[in-house]
Coordinates of C-alpha atoms and ligand atoms in Angstrom, one line a residue:
X1 CA -0.8 0.3 -8.4
X2 CA -2.2 -3.1 -7.5
X3 CA -4.6 -4.2 -4.8
X4 CA -3.3 -5.0 -1.3
X5 CA -4.4 -7.4 1.4
X6 CA -4.4 -6.3 5.1
X7 CA -5.5 -8.8 7.7
X8 CA -8.7 -10.3 6.3
X9 CA -9.6 -7.5 3.8
X10 CA -8.6 -6.5 0.3
X11 CA -8.1 -2.9 -0.7
X12 CA -8.1 -1.4 -4.2
X13 CA -6.1 1.7 -5.4
X14 CA -8.0 5.0 -5.0
X15 CA -5.5 7.9 -5.1
X16 CA -1.9 7.9 -6.2
X17 CA 0.8 9.5 -4.1
X18 CA 1.5 12.1 -6.9
X19 CA -2.0 13.4 -6.7
X20 CA -1.9 13.4 -2.9
X21 CA 1.3 15.5 -3.0
X22 CA -0.3 18.1 -5.3
X23 CA -3.2 18.5 -2.8
X24 CA -0.8 18.7 0.2
X25 CA 1.3 21.3 -1.5
X26 CA -1.8 23.4 -2.5
X27 CA -3.0 23.4 1.1
X28 CA 0.4 24.4 2.5
X29 CA 0.9 27.2 0.0
X30 CA -2.7 28.5 0.5
X31 CA -2.2 28.6 4.3
X32 CA 1.2 30.2 4.0
X33 CA -0.3 32.9 1.7
X34 CA -2.9 33.7 4.5
X35 CA -0.4 33.5 7.4
X36 CA 2.8 34.9 5.8
X37 CA 3.2 37.6 8.4
X38 CA 2.4 35.3 11.3
X39 CA 3.9 32.2 13.1
X40 CA 1.0 29.8 13.3
X41 CA 1.0 26.6 15.3
X42 CA 0.1 23.5 13.4
X43 CA -1.6 20.9 15.6
X44 CA -1.5 17.4 14.2
X45 CA -4.2 14.9 15.2
X46 CA -2.3 11.6 15.7
X47 CA -1.8 8.9 14.6
X48 CA -3.1 9.0 11.0
X49 CA -1.9 12.5 10.3
X50 CA 1.9 11.8 10.6
X51 CA 2.5 11.4 6.9
X52 CA 0.4 14.3 5.8
X53 CA 1.9 16.4 8.6
X54 CA 5.4 15.7 7.4
X55 CA 4.8 16.4 3.8
X56 CA 2.8 19.5 4.7
X57 CA 5.7 20.9 6.6
X58 CA 8.1 20.2 3.8
X59 CA 5.9 22.3 1.6
X60 CA 5.3 25.1 4.1
X61 CA 7.8 27.8 3.4
X62 CA 7.0 30.2 6.3
X63 CA 7.7 30.4 10.0
X64 CA 5.6 28.0 12.1
X65 CA 5.5 25.8 15.2
X66 CA 4.2 22.3 15.6
X67 CA 2.3 20.4 18.3
X68 CA 0.3 17.1 18.4
X69 CA -2.6 15.5 20.1
X70 CA -4.2 12.1 19.9
X71 CA -7.9 11.3 19.6
X72 CA -9.5 8.0 18.5
X73 CA -12.9 7.0 17.4
X74 CA -12.4 4.1 15.1
X75 CA -12.7 0.4 15.8
X76 CA -11.7 -1.7 12.8
X77 CA -13.4 -0.1 9.8
X78 CA -16.3 1.6 11.8
X79 CA -16.4 5.0 13.4
X80 CA -17.7 4.3 17.0
X81 CA -18.9 7.9 17.5
X82 CA -17.2 7.7 20.9
X83 CA -14.1 9.9 20.7
X84 CA -11.4 9.8 23.4
X85 CA -8.5 12.2 24.0
X86 CA -5.2 10.4 24.5
X87 CA -2.8 13.2 24.6
X88 CA -3.3 16.9 25.2
X89 CA -1.7 19.8 23.4
X90 CA 1.7 20.4 24.9
X91 CA 2.4 23.9 23.5
X92 CA 0.9 27.1 25.0
X93 CA -1.6 28.2 22.4
X94 CA -2.7 31.3 24.2
X95 CA -3.1 34.2 21.7
X96 CA -1.8 32.2 18.8
X97 CA -3.1 31.3 15.4
X98 CA -3.9 27.6 15.7
X99 CA -4.5 25.4 12.6
X100 CA -5.5 21.8 13.3
X101 CA -4.3 19.3 10.7
X102 CA -6.4 16.2 10.2
X103 CA -5.7 13.2 7.9
X104 CA -9.4 12.6 7.2
X105 CA -12.8 13.9 8.3
X106 CA -15.5 11.3 8.1
X107 CA -18.5 11.9 10.5
X108 CA -16.8 15.0 12.0
X109 CA -17.2 13.6 15.6
X110 CA -13.4 13.9 16.2
X111 CA -13.3 17.5 15.1
X112 CA -16.4 18.3 17.1
X113 CA -14.7 17.0 20.2
X114 CA -11.6 18.9 19.4
X115 CA -13.6 22.2 19.0
X116 CA -15.2 21.5 22.4
X117 CA -11.7 21.1 23.9
X118 CA -10.4 24.2 22.4
X119 CA -13.4 26.5 22.4
X120 CA -12.6 28.1 25.8
X121 CA -8.9 28.5 25.1
X122 CA -7.9 32.1 24.3
X123 CA -6.4 31.5 20.9
X124 CA -6.1 34.3 18.3
X125 CA -7.8 32.2 15.6
X126 CA -8.7 28.5 15.1
X127 CA -8.9 26.8 11.7
X128 CA -9.0 23.3 10.4
X129 CA -7.3 21.6 7.4
X130 CA -8.1 18.1 6.4
X131 CA -6.3 16.2 3.7
X132 CA -9.3 14.0 2.9
X133 CA -13.0 14.6 3.5
X134 CA -16.0 12.3 3.0
X135 CA -18.6 14.9 2.1
X136 CA -21.4 12.3 1.9
X137 CA -20.9 11.5 5.6
X138 CA -19.9 14.8 7.1
X139 CA -23.1 16.6 8.1
X140 CA -21.9 18.9 11.0
X141 CA -22.6 22.6 10.9
X142 CA -19.0 23.8 11.4
X143 CA -16.6 24.6 8.6
X144 CA -13.5 22.8 7.5
X145 CA -11.4 25.7 6.2
X146 CA -9.0 23.8 4.0
X147 CA -9.8 20.5 2.3
X148 CA -7.3 18.5 0.1
X149 CA -9.3 15.8 -1.7
X150 CA -13.0 14.8 -1.3
X151 CA -13.4 11.0 -1.4
X152 CA -16.3 8.6 -1.5
X153 CA -17.8 7.1 1.6
X154 CA -15.5 4.1 1.7
X155 CA -13.1 2.9 4.3
X156 CA -9.5 3.9 3.1
X157 CA -6.0 2.9 4.1
X158 CA -2.5 4.1 3.3
X159 CA -0.8 7.5 3.5
X160 CA -0.9 7.3 7.3
X161 CA -4.3 5.6 7.7
X162 CA -4.5 2.1 9.1
X163 CA -6.8 -0.9 9.2
X164 CA -6.4 -2.4 12.7
X165 CA -2.8 -1.2 13.0
X166 CA -1.6 -2.1 9.5
X167 CA -1.3 -0.2 6.2
X168 CA -0.1 3.2 7.4
X169 CA 3.2 2.9 5.5
X170 CA 1.7 2.7 2.0
X171 CA 2.3 6.0 0.2
X172 CA -0.8 5.7 -2.0
X173 CA -4.4 5.6 -0.8
X174 CA -6.5 2.4 -1.1
X175 CA -10.2 1.8 -0.5
X176 CA -11.9 -1.3 0.9
X177 CA -13.0 -3.7 -1.8
X178 CA -16.5 -4.7 -1.3
X179 CA -17.7 -8.2 -2.1
Ligands
5GP201 P1 -14.6 11.1 12.3 O1 -14.6 11.4 13.8 O2 -14.7 12.3 11.4 O3 -15.8 10.1 12.0 O4 -13.3 10.3 11.9 C1 -12.1 10.9 12.0 C2 -11.0 9.9 12.3 O5 -11.4 8.6 12.1 C3 -9.8 10.1 11.4 O6 -8.9 11.0 12.0 C4 -9.3 8.8 11.2 O7 -8.4 8.4 12.3 C5 -10.5 7.9 11.3 N1 -11.0 7.6 10.0 C6 -12.1 8.1 9.4 N2 -12.3 7.6 8.2 C7 -11.4 6.7 8.0 C8 -11.1 5.8 6.9 O8 -11.7 5.7 5.9 N3 -10.0 5.0 7.1 C9 -9.2 5.0 8.3 N4 -8.2 4.2 8.3 N5 -9.5 5.8 9.3 C10 -10.5 6.6 9.2

């Protein structure tokens, strides 16, 4: 793994795809163990989740349905704290077990907004799985039920995550190289 350049910034390797795959598989099998007699709905938070979502489903052996929504809070490499909903859930989640899949949780603003959106919906249960978590930044008082890998408080790209539109296609995870 060598460093990459995207737009005006250089990124150095952080986590290899092999390690990411192990974490994805572990989350999928843990969730399946807990929902093996149910048909949960996995709700992917686009866009960054697409690679995690795909690998997650390939590792999930049970019955399930999928849905997506789109929220955004990032401008360049900074979280704006201003989260907007760009697409609503298309599936009827009434009386269903809903598990939100997130690529990464940073401040938790996005998830908080999502909880507000879903809190009045009559779901059977609501849980959250995030592949990556920045524990040094996340200070909210709600729980993230399944976490793949904790990472340092650095801006990362790859495995679905972008820097101003580029970098989503890298299968490894890279962190911003600081000067
Ligand atoms: P939060 O609302 O928790 O601060 O941020 C969550 C969203 O911001 C993620 O779904 C992701 O789209 C974006 N995000 C957070 N941290 C990073 C990062 O390090 N790199 C990239 N590319 N996006 C991030």
